[in-house]
Amino acid sequence: MSEEKKSLNFIEQIIEDDLANGLTKDKLRFRFPPEPNGYLHIGHAASICLNFGLGLRYNAPVNLRFDDTNPAKEEQEYVDSIKYDVQWLGFKWDKELYSSDYFQQLYDWAVQMIKDNKAYVDNQSSEQMALQKGTPTEPGTDSPNRNSTVEENLALFAKMKNCELEEGSHVLRAKIDMKHVNMHMRDPIMYRILKRHHHRTGNDWCIYPMYDWTHGESDYLEQISHSICTLEFKSHRDLYDWYVDQVYDFSKLRPKQREFARRNLSYTVMSKRKLLQLVEEKIVSGWDDPRMPTISGLRRRGYTPESIRTFSETAGISKRDNVTDVALLEYCIKDDLNKTAPRVMAVLNPIKLVITNYPEDKEEWLTAENNQEDESAGSRKVPFSREIYIEKEDFKEEANKKFFRLSIGKEVRLKNAYIIKGESVVKDENGEITEIHCTYDTDSLSGSGTEASQRKVKGTLHWVSIKHAVKAEVRLYDRLFTEEAPDSQKDKDFKDFLNPDSLKIIAAFVEPSLKEANILDRFQFQRLGYFCVDKDTTKTHLVFNRTVPLRDSWTKMSG
RNA sequence: UGACCCAUGGUGUAAUGGUAGCACUCCGGUUUUUGGUAUCGUCAGUCAAGGUUCGAGUCCUUGUGGGUCAACCA
């Protein structure tokens, strides 16, 4: 097997360099650290694929660590959905861990820091502290509490911990440097009082550690070698390192934070805040609305885990701002489904077609391939009869020669069935066509091997037998926004760019084999697109979501 | 008016001082019982100016443009 040299992304490069400089491979360990305060989206998928991909590449463990230090926002529901999504994407974590597992250790270390005169309790208001913090261009000033004695601080911190003080009245701060050029180093808050029930620790604590104080120490405790996060944490790195310094034992591995650019997708928004807004304002039906860029939304839309992994891999990572074309994501799912999705026939915009020379009471069950790309997919039977539905768009009374479909006097193939010829139309009083009358070539049955069956006709239409057709609700989804980057337009709200046509619900007819379909089953509706069975489906009511339409070079050139 | 990060076709990425490549998109040809797929092809790029070097997308300087940082959020 020829070893094709795959280029490394910059994170892999860093790891290779570390390995070359003496870090041993067995020390490699990664983590994916979501906060359980919302649902995962395609941007998280990039991080998941990166971290777990690294684990696979280096045969190293990857922990799933919930960063649950803010009980005001976090819920078990989110923990469950995140676990489900990560495993659905196809990854296995080494350990399921929680930042809250380390609350006691963190507390003990904080006490030690107070003893070392490296932390102090501040009783100022957040407004006062903000004022003293300075600005990026002006240094801050010291808090009047900065020089409290160790004893005073210890006593106050104990009171904080014992729930004897009011929420918001006191915080523990690291004593670093109020004039530091990095705002994050100006005596950052380590603990705040929060009398909240925590989804795991219950009411054990009424002080909760802040992100910065928690994250690096958690990485250190888990001996994570490379702690990978997004770019907006770059300026936190100084603090991350400072905190690790406070507890670092030289015999242990020292974790390293590195940052990459978050993945943005065109025609959608990715921030949790905005996604939450879409849900709360009922612009979408929920976190798993098939138009949402959430993992659960994509799943319900019909995306496969494989396609999302391929997308992440193909898009790659770097450190520059990006808006990846959603067309790449769509390519990934079409490419996957083309190989795997069974082909079926469904008519979305039906018009009746009568084959006048086909016996009225006759019906045939014809053989149809399930997937031309995959012989092992086998075949099924589809019923054929005198009256069928075809798409309205597939007929025109008078044809221009580029129109490969049905018109009066012209022949087309009915997929898996016969060649038919347009003869006449029936119209209502408004001149609207209500029926198309055709004749069929009795010797032209697909696969029969006759000379007539091998005639080349320019067009092939899909169809369903009216007598056997099954009614189905079909939800046609389109992009949620009309702008590539809806949230980066100056002076405009992202909701100004909502696409009014992002969802169209239609009544369609599908072939009877689909009655057996299960929720989340994916199909190609031939000549139309990929569709999956929605969870709203019941025994008597089929609902399909359109995942993505097929490429359509006809409407492109004609329209 | 600070610090830090970033800048390669329309988009996303690669080239580790030595032929600017890959994928998507767009456009066109061939094949096709899906106007799909497959396949072939076309268009298209190193932000700018200096410098170092035999040689610079890559290193240095300056500029330009974009981004990040001042929650008791993560």
XYZ file of C-alpha atoms (C1' of nucleotides) in Angstrom:
633
model
C 0.000 0.000 0.000
C 1.485 3.282 -1.017
C 1.597 5.644 1.918
C 0.181 8.849 0.599
C 1.666 11.730 2.522
C -1.176 13.544 4.132
C -0.345 17.067 5.126
C -0.673 17.915 8.781
C -2.850 20.645 10.172
C -1.154 23.084 12.496
C -2.323 21.290 15.645
C -0.925 17.984 14.418
C 2.243 19.850 13.576
C 2.499 21.107 17.153
C 2.014 17.577 18.441
C 4.632 16.212 16.051
C 7.044 18.883 17.252
C 6.345 17.987 20.884
C 6.899 14.334 20.083
C 10.166 15.201 18.376
C 11.198 17.183 21.444
C 10.841 14.349 23.891
C 7.158 14.045 24.711
C 6.359 10.367 24.526
C 3.371 9.117 22.631
C 1.831 7.446 25.659
C 1.493 10.855 27.306
C -0.827 12.116 24.611
C -4.316 12.737 25.917
C -7.129 14.954 24.708
C -10.516 16.119 25.812
C -13.732 17.563 24.470
C -15.076 19.972 27.124
C -18.589 21.235 26.366
C -20.600 23.301 28.795
C -23.966 21.550 29.211
C -25.975 24.684 28.578
C -27.281 23.997 25.088
C -27.256 21.660 22.157
C -24.195 20.857 20.100
C -23.930 22.315 16.604
C -21.851 21.752 13.497
C -19.165 24.055 14.917
C -18.809 21.738 17.911
C -18.590 18.882 15.456
C -15.368 20.430 14.168
C -13.943 20.378 17.678
C -15.239 16.873 18.370
C -13.786 15.535 15.143
C -10.513 17.319 15.819
C -10.056 16.012 19.355
C -11.394 12.522 18.813
C -9.629 12.399 15.455
C -6.363 13.134 17.236
C -7.179 10.368 19.683
C -7.662 7.933 16.828
C -4.599 9.110 14.962
C -2.290 8.751 17.961
C -4.170 5.981 19.675
C -4.601 8.272 22.656
C -7.509 8.559 25.102
C -10.016 11.386 24.737
C -12.124 12.419 27.701
C -15.598 13.849 27.503
C -15.565 16.512 30.174
C -18.573 18.593 30.994
C -17.541 22.053 32.020
C -20.282 22.438 34.587
C -19.208 25.323 36.782
C -22.251 27.505 36.286
C -25.378 25.885 37.748
C -27.421 28.892 36.656
C -27.294 27.766 33.063
C -26.595 24.078 33.049
C -28.988 21.179 32.991
C -28.975 17.417 32.855
C -31.029 17.557 29.660
C -28.078 19.135 27.902
C -25.635 16.594 29.322
C -27.787 13.817 27.913
C -28.144 15.407 24.492
C -24.414 16.066 24.242
C -23.556 12.482 25.127
C -26.060 11.258 22.589
C -24.702 13.511 19.852
C -21.052 12.627 20.437
C -21.704 8.912 20.308
C -24.031 9.372 17.348
C -21.182 11.054 15.512
C -19.335 7.805 16.024
C -16.860 8.613 18.769
C -16.027 6.829 21.997
C -14.700 8.771 24.924
C -12.267 7.313 27.390
C -13.776 8.797 30.562
C -16.933 10.745 31.180
C -15.886 13.491 33.553
C -17.188 16.692 35.028
C -15.450 19.818 36.193
C -17.626 19.456 39.254
C -15.675 16.277 40.035
C -12.852 18.631 40.997
C -14.721 21.120 43.168
C -13.083 19.891 46.371
C -9.594 19.793 44.894
C -10.076 23.242 43.395
C -11.248 24.538 46.751
C -8.255 23.068 48.555
C -5.893 24.614 46.061
C -7.644 27.964 46.413
C -7.164 27.837 50.189
C -3.504 27.125 49.631
C -3.270 30.093 47.292
C -4.751 32.334 49.943
C -2.167 31.023 52.383
C 0.504 31.765 49.821
C -0.858 35.281 49.577
C -1.807 34.751 45.963
C -5.532 35.183 46.340
C -7.832 37.476 48.293
C -11.477 38.006 48.999
C -13.033 41.131 47.570
C -16.332 42.539 48.771
C -16.743 45.261 46.187
C -19.585 45.391 43.719
C -18.995 44.138 40.216
C -19.381 47.738 39.017
C -16.603 48.930 41.294
C -14.352 46.126 40.195
C -15.080 46.812 36.547
C -14.048 50.417 37.078
C -10.800 49.392 38.699
C -10.083 46.961 35.954
C -9.067 49.715 33.522
C -9.334 49.235 29.784
C -7.198 47.498 27.206
C -5.272 50.722 26.799
C -5.292 51.909 30.421
C -3.908 50.042 33.418
C -6.198 49.067 36.266
C -5.958 50.034 39.909
C -5.705 47.851 42.975
C -8.710 46.882 45.015
C -8.749 48.230 48.576
C -9.034 44.602 49.684
C -5.947 43.529 47.842
C -3.763 43.701 50.925
C -6.040 42.039 53.434
C -4.180 39.603 55.632
C -4.076 35.911 54.972
C -6.122 35.330 58.132
C -8.829 37.755 57.062
C -9.005 36.172 53.634
C -9.106 32.661 55.012
C -11.910 33.598 57.363
C -13.929 35.316 54.662
C -13.422 32.520 52.164
C -14.578 30.008 54.762
C -17.719 32.092 55.252
C -18.268 32.149 51.508
C -17.967 28.413 51.373
C -20.273 27.934 54.351
C -23.025 29.912 52.696
C -22.856 32.611 55.342
C -22.544 35.442 52.825
C -24.956 36.837 50.285
C -24.805 35.994 46.644
C -22.865 38.709 44.861
C -21.387 40.134 48.023
C -17.935 38.570 47.897
C -15.614 36.913 45.412
C -12.228 35.285 45.608
C -9.688 36.883 43.315
C -6.263 35.800 42.186
C -3.604 38.330 43.090
C -1.744 38.849 39.845
C -1.268 42.313 38.378
C -3.841 45.068 37.919
C -1.554 46.779 35.444
C -0.991 43.734 33.285
C -1.350 44.393 29.576
C -3.648 41.376 29.380
C -6.999 42.219 30.914
C -7.481 38.643 32.020
C -4.477 38.916 34.303
C -5.871 41.871 36.270
C -6.778 39.951 39.408
C -9.350 37.645 37.843
C -12.208 36.213 39.842
C -11.720 32.605 40.920
C -14.931 32.018 42.882
C -18.318 33.580 43.151
C -21.173 32.849 45.518
C -24.070 31.144 43.793
C -26.823 29.638 45.917
C -28.012 27.397 43.198
C -28.804 23.763 42.868
C -26.213 22.052 40.743
C -27.328 19.202 38.483
C -24.656 16.927 39.956
C -23.438 18.321 43.269
C -26.877 19.410 44.398
C -26.616 21.885 47.266
C -23.160 20.822 48.414
C -21.633 24.072 47.262
C -22.651 27.658 47.272
C -19.431 28.906 45.782
C -18.558 27.948 42.241
C -15.220 28.256 40.468
C -14.905 30.356 37.323
C -13.989 28.941 33.937
C -10.342 30.004 33.899
C -9.597 28.720 37.366
C -11.300 25.440 36.531
C -10.230 24.640 33.044
C -6.464 24.505 33.213
C -6.524 22.728 36.570
C -8.967 20.152 35.192
C -6.699 19.575 32.217
C -3.807 19.206 34.599
C -5.667 16.775 36.848
C -6.622 14.678 33.846
C -3.101 15.053 32.461
C -4.396 16.337 29.149
C -1.394 16.934 26.929
C -3.034 19.251 24.445
C -6.005 21.346 25.429
C -7.526 22.579 22.227
C -10.022 25.400 22.194
C -11.231 28.152 19.907
C -9.443 31.374 19.153
C -11.436 33.629 21.443
C -9.624 31.956 24.344
C -6.218 32.966 23.062
C -5.907 35.807 25.519
C -6.885 33.458 28.336
C -3.760 31.428 27.734
C -1.585 33.608 30.003
C -4.025 33.004 32.826
C -4.332 29.312 32.030
C -0.561 29.040 32.362
C -0.449 31.151 35.502
C -3.041 29.000 37.226
C -1.287 25.791 36.222
C 1.938 27.260 37.620
C 0.308 27.533 41.050
C -0.154 23.795 41.368
C 2.305 22.345 38.889
C 4.444 19.429 40.009
C 7.430 19.043 37.726
C 7.184 15.289 37.656
C 3.833 15.566 35.947
C 2.797 16.460 32.448
C 2.051 20.094 31.894
C -0.989 20.681 29.682
C -0.774 23.084 26.821
C -3.602 25.215 25.501
C -3.722 25.805 21.764
C -6.381 27.600 19.774
C -7.986 27.187 16.369
C -10.620 29.177 14.486
C -14.220 28.198 15.025
C -16.037 26.883 11.985
C -18.750 29.075 10.525
C -21.220 27.966 7.903
C -22.791 30.152 5.271
C -26.508 30.983 5.442
C -26.808 30.157 9.111
C -25.796 31.388 12.534
C -23.722 29.443 14.989
C -23.795 31.256 18.301
C -25.684 29.490 21.066
C -27.312 32.750 22.021
C -28.768 33.278 18.550
C -29.788 29.668 18.137
C -31.549 29.891 21.483
C -33.323 33.015 20.259
C -34.599 31.163 17.180
C -35.955 28.452 19.437
C -37.468 30.731 22.082
C -39.108 33.024 19.570
C -40.497 29.963 17.819
C -38.921 30.898 14.518
C -37.975 27.255 14.366
C -39.761 24.337 15.969
C -36.982 23.501 18.428
C -33.300 22.710 18.792
C -33.781 19.813 16.423
C -35.674 21.732 13.767
C -34.247 20.388 10.510
C -33.157 23.889 9.508
C -30.978 24.300 12.585
C -27.200 23.802 12.331
C -27.361 21.715 15.508
C -26.264 18.108 15.389
C -29.790 17.116 16.356
C -31.217 19.331 13.611
C -28.907 17.881 11.011
C -29.755 14.390 12.193
C -33.456 15.069 11.839
C -32.805 16.645 8.458
C -31.317 13.337 7.320
C -27.594 13.962 7.628
C -25.459 10.931 8.437
C -22.680 10.940 11.043
C -20.316 9.917 8.281
C -21.177 12.981 6.207
C -20.575 15.326 9.115
C -17.235 13.708 9.853
C -16.240 13.971 6.213
C -17.277 17.600 6.195
C -15.147 18.406 9.229
C -12.210 16.568 7.782
C -12.544 18.230 4.382
C -13.041 21.727 5.744
C -9.932 21.314 7.867
C -8.791 23.709 10.561
C -6.697 26.828 10.717
C -6.443 30.061 12.628
C -8.234 32.390 10.302
C -11.795 33.567 10.318
C -13.871 31.629 7.877
C -17.337 31.167 6.488
C -17.446 27.752 4.911
C -19.839 27.376 2.025
C -22.791 25.231 3.078
C -22.504 23.707 -0.410
C -19.572 21.687 0.920
C -21.733 20.198 3.676
C -24.427 19.442 1.119
C -21.892 17.821 -1.147
C -20.775 15.582 1.716
C -24.274 14.301 2.442
C -25.158 13.818 -1.218
C -21.948 11.923 -1.771
C -22.678 9.642 1.168
C -26.355 9.098 0.436
C -25.702 8.487 -3.247
C -23.865 5.343 -2.231
C -26.232 4.236 0.495
C -29.770 5.558 0.080
C -32.364 3.276 -1.520
C -34.058 4.782 -4.553
C -37.810 5.121 -4.484
C -40.437 6.980 -6.458
C -42.486 9.841 -5.104
C -44.461 12.516 -6.862
C -44.472 15.864 -5.123
C -46.582 17.909 -7.508
C -48.944 15.379 -9.042
C -50.921 15.422 -12.247
C -52.991 12.484 -13.429
C -51.847 10.526 -16.437
C -54.029 7.895 -18.132
C -52.561 5.205 -20.340
C -55.486 4.726 -22.661
C -54.382 1.436 -24.176
C -53.604 -0.186 -20.829
C -56.413 -2.447 -19.576
C -58.505 -0.861 -16.864
C -58.415 -3.670 -14.370
C -54.825 -4.705 -14.947
C -52.018 -4.190 -12.495
C -48.429 -5.300 -12.686
C -45.761 -5.418 -10.023
C -42.604 -4.355 -11.761
C -39.036 -4.851 -10.655
C -37.125 -1.765 -9.569
C -33.495 -1.569 -8.540
C -32.997 -0.223 -5.056
C -29.710 1.428 -5.815
C -27.941 1.583 -9.147
C -24.718 2.419 -7.316
C -24.872 -0.698 -5.202
C -25.868 -4.011 -6.689
C -26.078 -5.644 -3.286
C -28.983 -3.347 -2.433
C -31.202 -5.634 -4.500
C -34.565 -4.776 -5.938
C -38.205 -4.407 -4.981
C -41.587 -4.534 -6.689
C -43.574 -1.450 -7.575
C -47.175 -1.544 -8.768
C -48.125 -0.215 -12.169
C -51.597 0.459 -13.547
C -53.559 2.433 -16.102
C -53.696 5.637 -14.056
C -50.582 7.138 -12.588
C -49.321 10.416 -11.184
C -46.372 12.210 -12.673
C -44.907 15.613 -11.815
C -46.654 18.577 -13.387
C -43.253 19.931 -14.405
C -42.643 16.792 -16.441
C -45.272 17.652 -19.025
C -45.653 20.469 -21.502
C -48.152 20.486 -24.329
C -45.658 21.888 -26.729
C -42.078 21.014 -26.289
C -38.989 22.851 -27.156
C -36.308 20.434 -28.249
C -34.308 20.842 -25.083
C -37.252 19.607 -23.037
C -36.502 15.921 -22.573
C -39.808 15.192 -20.884
C -43.331 14.389 -21.925
C -45.253 16.370 -24.522
C -47.848 15.653 -27.143
C -46.470 13.339 -29.789
C -43.264 12.641 -27.887
C -42.066 9.550 -26.113
C -40.534 9.145 -22.688
C -39.627 6.209 -20.511
C -41.504 5.655 -17.283
C -38.782 4.573 -14.900
C -38.754 0.793 -14.437
C -41.847 0.521 -16.661
C -42.856 1.310 -20.219
C -42.245 3.836 -22.914
C -45.262 6.071 -23.312
C -46.293 8.643 -25.879
C -48.250 11.826 -25.207
C -51.555 11.831 -27.092
C -53.904 14.457 -25.688
C -54.903 16.432 -22.632
C -58.124 17.078 -20.772
C -58.619 20.614 -19.500
C -61.036 22.210 -17.094
C -63.070 25.337 -17.765
C -60.091 27.522 -16.879
C -57.887 25.850 -19.402
C -55.891 24.046 -16.737
C -54.771 20.570 -17.660
C -56.429 17.991 -15.444
C -55.404 14.811 -17.216
C -52.801 13.711 -19.671
C -53.660 10.892 -22.006
C -50.952 8.645 -23.332
C -50.464 5.337 -25.059
C -47.786 2.858 -24.134
C -45.564 0.586 -26.142
C -46.530 -2.866 -24.891
C -43.155 -4.378 -25.733
C -41.027 -1.754 -24.048
C -41.025 -2.988 -20.441
C -37.792 -2.135 -18.655
C -35.473 -5.052 -18.339
C -37.530 -7.302 -20.624
C -34.703 -7.413 -23.100
C -36.912 -6.854 -26.121
C -35.803 -4.637 -28.923
C -38.499 -2.154 -27.986
C -37.323 -2.073 -24.406
C -33.878 -1.066 -25.522
C -34.950 1.878 -27.586
C -33.343 5.084 -26.511
C -35.722 7.798 -25.518
C -34.488 11.091 -24.305
C -36.343 11.337 -21.010
C -37.179 9.120 -18.078
C -39.913 10.061 -15.636
C -40.701 8.832 -12.164
C -44.324 8.082 -11.317
C -46.644 6.361 -8.866
C -49.711 4.278 -9.579
C -52.737 6.250 -8.390
C -54.534 3.162 -7.148
C -51.553 2.160 -5.001
C -50.177 5.551 -4.076
C -49.642 6.412 -0.438
C -50.255 9.938 0.694
C -47.423 11.595 2.556
C -46.603 14.964 4.005
C -43.343 16.268 2.643
C -41.456 19.119 4.240
C -39.227 20.954 1.849
C -36.474 22.753 3.697
C -34.277 25.471 2.404
C -31.601 27.614 4.029
C -32.806 29.550 7.048
C -31.253 32.828 5.961
C -30.940 34.695 2.706
C -27.511 36.114 3.590
C -24.243 34.208 3.608
C -23.233 35.713 6.908
C -26.466 36.921 8.524
C -24.847 37.895 11.800
C -22.036 40.003 10.462
C -24.000 42.657 8.615
C -23.393 46.083 10.056
C -26.367 47.752 11.727
C -28.617 44.818 10.890
C -30.096 42.130 13.037
C -29.521 38.591 11.855
C -33.249 38.025 11.919
C -33.689 40.631 9.181
C -32.315 37.987 6.852
C -34.632 35.113 7.657
C -35.674 33.226 4.549
C -39.484 33.284 4.378
C -39.393 30.157 2.206
C -37.199 28.045 4.437
C -40.029 25.550 4.891
C -42.741 24.480 2.480
C -45.102 21.713 3.424
C -46.741 19.802 0.624
C -48.947 16.760 0.164
C -47.269 14.170 -2.000
C -47.791 10.623 -3.212
C -45.205 7.956 -2.639
C -44.852 4.350 -3.697
C -46.418 1.800 -1.341
C -43.131 0.246 -0.221
C -42.602 3.368 1.866
C -45.389 2.374 4.217
C -42.830 0.155 5.899
C -40.303 2.952 6.429
C -39.059 3.760 9.900
C -38.225 7.079 11.467
C -34.890 8.429 10.225
C -34.751 6.018 7.260
C -33.194 7.817 4.319
C -34.201 7.546 0.685
C -33.537 9.071 -2.637
C -36.764 10.163 -4.251
C -35.571 9.630 -7.770
C -34.904 12.753 -9.763
C -35.849 14.898 -6.759
C -33.542 14.615 -3.837
C -32.764 12.846 -0.599
C -35.485 12.553 1.985
C -35.782 10.990 5.411
C -38.663 9.921 7.573
C -39.447 12.523 10.201
C -40.165 11.672 13.809
C -43.657 13.173 13.436
C -44.567 10.132 11.358
C -47.357 7.933 12.724
C -48.822 4.652 11.528
C -51.358 6.504 9.438
C -49.449 9.631 8.530
C -46.085 9.565 6.795
C -43.878 12.634 7.063
C -40.711 13.134 5.052
C -38.056 15.804 5.367
C -36.095 16.828 2.348
C -32.453 16.589 3.327
C -31.112 18.107 0.137
C -32.286 18.251 -3.463
C -30.408 16.476 -6.213
C -28.288 18.617 -8.451
C -30.576 19.911 -11.119
C -28.963 21.180 -14.260
C -32.316 21.411 -16.059
C -34.083 24.038 -13.949
C -30.759 25.801 -13.803
C -30.503 26.127 -17.558
C -34.207 26.616 -18.202
C -34.937 28.882 -15.331
C -5.317 54.367 19.627
C -2.574 49.217 23.632
C -1.561 43.952 23.377
C -2.287 39.632 20.718
C -3.964 36.697 16.374
C -4.839 36.337 11.152
C -4.184 37.414 5.564
C -3.117 31.833 -0.684
C -8.737 31.527 -6.725
C -15.823 32.888 -5.261
C -15.398 29.334 -0.639
C -12.471 26.042 2.592
C -7.592 24.371 2.945
C -2.111 22.496 1.368
C 2.821 23.689 -0.007
C 7.719 22.910 6.882
C 13.218 28.546 1.899
C 13.138 24.956 -4.046
C 7.358 23.253 -9.946
C 1.453 27.372 -5.884
C -1.665 21.689 -5.131
C -6.462 19.529 -3.404
C -11.800 19.846 -2.489
C -16.357 22.561 -3.021
C -18.827 26.220 -6.149
C -19.438 28.174 -11.230
C -19.126 26.998 -16.495
C -18.551 23.365 -20.633
C -17.861 18.128 -23.014
C -18.744 12.611 -22.691
C -21.634 8.567 -20.575
C -26.411 7.438 -18.482
C -33.545 3.848 -18.127
C -32.501 9.535 -12.375
C -31.294 16.472 -16.706
C -28.688 12.289 -10.563
C -24.038 9.494 -10.343
C -19.436 8.753 -12.942
C -15.810 10.912 -16.070
C -12.949 14.699 -18.752
C -12.044 19.714 -19.077
C -12.236 25.384 -18.512
C -12.015 29.903 -15.556
C -9.686 31.521 -11.199
C -5.092 32.800 -6.086
C -0.039 34.140 -2.618
C -3.014 41.955 0.643
C 0.909 45.994 -0.568
C 5.838 48.006 -0.588
C 10.702 47.276 0.701
C 14.654 43.862 2.504
C 17.559 38.980 3.265
C 18.682 34.908 -0.252
C 21.207 31.632 -5.970
C 15.943 31.169 -4.853
C 10.469 33.981 -0.673
C 3.428 32.306 -0.282
C 7.009 30.847 3.541
C 12.135 34.690 6.915
C 12.709 40.311 8.380
C 10.685 45.553 8.316
C 6.828 48.879 7.387
C 2.063 49.631 5.828
C -3.062 48.049 4.770
C -7.273 45.095 5.930
C -9.938 41.714 9.220
C -10.510 39.611 14.100
C -9.965 39.021 19.582
C -9.492 41.069 24.650
C -12.364 45.318 29.766
C -19.337 38.996 32.400
C -19.581 37.337 39.860
C -20.587 33.381 31.411
C -18.018 29.442 29.117
